[in-house]
Short mmCIF file of C-alpha atoms in Angstrom, two decimals:
data_model
loop_
_atom_site.label_atom_id
_atom_site.label_comp_id
_atom_site.label_asym_id
_atom_site.label_seq_id
_atom_site.Cartn_x
_atom_site.Cartn_y
_atom_site.Cartn_z
CA MET A 14 99.94 79.84 71.51
CA ASN A 15 98.15 76.81 72.76
CA GLU A 16 94.41 76.86 73.51
CA GLN A 17 94.92 77.04 77.38
CA LEU A 18 97.15 79.95 77.22
CA PHE A 19 94.79 81.66 74.83
CA GLN A 20 91.63 80.96 77.31
CA GLN A 21 93.89 82.40 80.04
CA LEU A 22 94.54 85.61 78.25
CA VAL A 23 90.88 86.03 77.25
CA THR A 24 89.72 85.62 81.01
CA SER A 25 92.37 88.16 82.01
CA ILE A 26 91.19 90.79 79.47
CA LYS A 27 87.54 90.28 80.57
CA GLN A 28 88.59 90.72 84.05
CA GLY A 29 90.34 93.84 83.12
CA GLY A 30 87.69 95.65 81.35
CA PRO A 31 85.38 96.49 84.80
CA ILE A 32 88.34 97.48 86.44
CA LEU A 33 89.51 100.25 83.63
CA ARG A 34 85.95 101.30 83.62
CA SER A 35 86.22 101.83 87.36
CA GLN A 36 83.25 99.35 88.02
CA LYS A 37 85.46 97.16 90.13
CA LYS A 38 88.45 97.55 92.26
CA ALA A 39 91.73 95.80 91.25
CA SER A 40 92.62 92.87 93.55
CA ARG A 41 96.09 94.04 94.07
CA LYS A 42 97.85 97.43 93.45
CA ARG A 43 101.54 98.06 92.69
CA THR A 44 103.32 101.06 93.68
CA HIS A 45 106.95 102.18 92.73
CA GLU A 46 108.92 104.51 94.91
CA TRP A 47 110.78 106.82 92.65
CA PRO A 48 114.47 107.65 93.88
CA ASP A 49 114.72 111.36 94.79
CA ALA A 50 117.36 112.69 92.46
CA GLN A 51 117.92 115.81 94.62
CA SER A 52 118.64 114.06 97.86
CA VAL A 53 120.76 111.58 95.95
CA ARG A 54 122.95 114.36 94.55
CA GLU A 55 123.06 116.47 97.69
CA LYS A 56 124.14 113.26 99.54
CA LEU A 57 126.95 113.02 97.21
CA GLY A 58 127.97 116.64 97.66
CA LEU A 59 127.54 117.55 94.03
CA THR A 60 126.14 120.42 92.12
CA GLN A 61 123.34 119.85 89.40
CA ALA A 62 126.06 120.04 86.66
CA GLN A 63 128.45 118.06 88.45
CA PHE A 64 125.95 115.20 89.02
CA ALA A 65 124.46 115.46 85.42
CA ALA A 66 127.88 114.99 84.17
CA LEU A 67 128.61 112.11 86.41
CA ILE A 68 125.55 110.02 85.53
CA GLY A 69 125.70 111.00 81.88
CA THR A 70 122.42 113.07 81.70
CA SER A 71 121.79 116.86 80.89
CA VAL A 72 121.24 119.51 83.44
CA ARG A 73 117.86 119.93 82.30
CA THR A 74 116.86 116.42 82.71
CA LEU A 75 118.16 116.40 86.31
CA GLN A 76 116.47 119.83 87.03
CA ASN A 77 112.93 118.07 85.79
CA TRP A 78 113.76 115.09 88.04
CA GLU A 79 114.42 117.39 91.02
CA GLN A 80 111.44 119.53 90.39
CA GLY A 81 109.04 116.53 89.88
CA HIS A 82 108.05 117.33 86.24
CA ARG A 83 109.67 114.03 85.19
CA ARG A 84 110.58 110.85 86.58
CA PRO A 85 113.83 108.90 85.79
CA GLU A 86 113.56 105.72 83.93
CA GLY A 87 115.37 102.56 82.91
CA THR A 88 119.00 102.52 83.88
CA ALA A 89 118.83 106.29 85.28
CA ARG A 90 116.45 105.17 87.87
CA ALA A 91 118.40 102.01 88.82
CA LEU A 92 121.50 104.15 88.90
CA LEU A 93 119.86 106.45 91.37
CA ARG A 94 118.52 103.90 93.40
CA ILE A 95 122.21 102.39 93.78
CA ALA A 96 123.46 105.97 94.61
CA GLU A 97 120.82 106.49 97.14
CA ARG A 98 121.94 103.20 98.91
CA HIS A 99 125.83 103.03 98.21
CA PRO A 100 127.02 106.68 97.28
CA GLN A 101 130.46 106.08 97.95
CA ALA A 102 130.65 103.03 95.53
CA VAL A 103 129.09 105.04 92.89
CA LEU A 104 131.36 107.74 93.21
CA GLU A 105 134.37 105.33 92.91
CA ALA A 106 133.02 103.45 90.31
CA LEU A 107 131.99 106.48 87.90
CA HIS A 108 135.22 108.39 88.65
CA ALA A 109 137.39 105.60 87.82
#
Protein backbone atom coordinates (compact mmCIF):
# COMPACT_ATOMS: atom_id res chain seq x y z
CA MET A 1 0.00 0.00 0.00
CA ASN A 2 1.40 3.39 -0.88
CA GLU A 3 1.78 6.15 1.69
CA GLN A 4 -1.04 8.33 0.31
CA LEU A 5 -3.61 5.53 0.54
CA PHE A 6 -2.39 4.64 4.00
CA GLN A 7 -2.83 8.24 5.21
CA GLN A 8 -6.36 8.34 3.75
CA LEU A 9 -7.17 5.18 5.67
CA VAL A 10 -5.75 6.58 8.92
CA THR A 11 -7.75 9.80 8.46
CA SER A 12 -10.92 7.82 7.82
CA ILE A 13 -10.42 5.74 10.96
CA LYS A 14 -9.81 8.86 13.04
CA GLN A 15 -13.02 10.42 11.70
CA GLY A 16 -15.00 7.25 12.42
CA GLY A 17 -14.10 7.04 16.11
CA PRO A 18 -16.24 9.97 17.32
CA ILE A 19 -19.13 8.75 15.14
CA LEU A 20 -18.98 5.28 16.71
CA ARG A 21 -18.88 6.84 20.19
CA SER A 22 -21.93 9.00 19.31
CA GLN A 23 -19.89 12.17 19.79
CA LYS A 24 -20.47 13.26 16.21
CA LYS A 25 -23.13 12.59 13.58
CA ALA A 26 -22.22 10.88 10.34
CA SER A 27 -22.19 13.14 7.30
CA ARG A 28 -24.38 10.70 5.38
CA LYS A 29 -26.49 7.71 6.17
CA ARG A 30 -27.37 4.76 3.97
CA THR A 31 -30.62 2.94 4.33
CA HIS A 32 -31.59 -0.33 2.73
CA GLU A 33 -35.13 -1.22 1.97
CA TRP A 34 -35.73 -4.89 2.48
CA PRO A 35 -38.11 -6.69 0.16
CA ASP A 36 -41.33 -7.80 1.83
CA ALA A 37 -41.27 -11.57 1.35
CA GLN A 38 -44.91 -12.01 2.33
CA SER A 39 -46.24 -9.45 -0.14
CA VAL A 40 -44.06 -10.92 -2.90
CA ARG A 41 -45.34 -14.42 -2.13
CA GLU A 42 -48.96 -13.24 -2.03
CA LYS A 43 -48.49 -11.34 -5.30
CA LEU A 44 -47.41 -14.64 -6.85
CA GLY A 45 -50.41 -16.42 -5.32
CA LEU A 46 -48.31 -19.10 -3.64
CA THR A 47 -48.44 -20.78 -0.24
CA GLN A 48 -45.39 -20.57 2.01
CA ALA A 49 -44.41 -24.13 1.10
CA GLN A 50 -44.77 -23.47 -2.63
CA PHE A 51 -42.85 -20.21 -2.52
CA ALA A 52 -40.06 -21.63 -0.35
CA ALA A 53 -39.64 -24.54 -2.77
CA LEU A 54 -39.67 -22.17 -5.75
CA ILE A 55 -36.85 -19.99 -4.40
CA GLY A 56 -34.90 -22.87 -2.85
CA THR A 57 -35.19 -22.06 0.83
CA SER A 58 -36.84 -23.72 3.80
CA VAL A 59 -40.35 -22.84 4.92
CA ARG A 60 -38.95 -21.89 8.32
CA THR A 61 -36.55 -19.39 6.76
CA LEU A 62 -39.40 -17.88 4.77
CA GLN A 63 -41.52 -17.65 7.92
CA ASN A 64 -38.68 -15.87 9.71
CA TRP A 65 -38.51 -13.32 6.87
CA GLU A 66 -42.26 -12.81 6.85
CA GLN A 67 -42.44 -12.39 10.63
CA GLY A 68 -39.52 -9.96 10.66
CA HIS A 69 -37.24 -12.17 12.77
CA ARG A 70 -34.65 -12.28 10.01
CA ARG A 71 -33.93 -10.45 6.78
CA PRO A 72 -33.12 -12.03 3.45
CA GLU A 73 -29.50 -11.55 2.47
CA GLY A 74 -27.45 -11.84 -0.69
CA THR A 75 -28.99 -13.67 -3.61
CA ALA A 76 -32.27 -14.29 -1.75
CA ARG A 77 -32.69 -10.55 -1.27
CA ALA A 78 -31.91 -9.92 -4.94
CA LEU A 79 -34.36 -12.61 -6.06
CA LEU A 80 -37.12 -11.18 -3.85
CA ARG A 81 -36.46 -7.70 -5.22
CA ILE A 82 -36.76 -9.01 -8.79
CA ALA A 83 -39.90 -10.97 -7.91
CA GLU A 84 -41.35 -7.83 -6.35
CA ARG A 85 -40.92 -5.89 -9.59
CA HIS A 86 -41.36 -8.66 -12.19
CA PRO A 87 -43.39 -11.50 -10.63
CA GLN A 88 -44.34 -13.18 -13.90
CA ALA A 89 -40.75 -13.24 -15.13
CA VAL A 90 -39.65 -14.97 -11.93
CA LEU A 91 -42.44 -17.54 -12.18
CA GLU A 92 -41.58 -18.27 -15.80
CA ALA A 93 -37.86 -18.50 -15.14
CA LEU A 94 -38.09 -20.70 -12.06
CA HIS A 95 -40.79 -23.01 -13.37
CA ALA A 96 -38.90 -23.67 -16.63
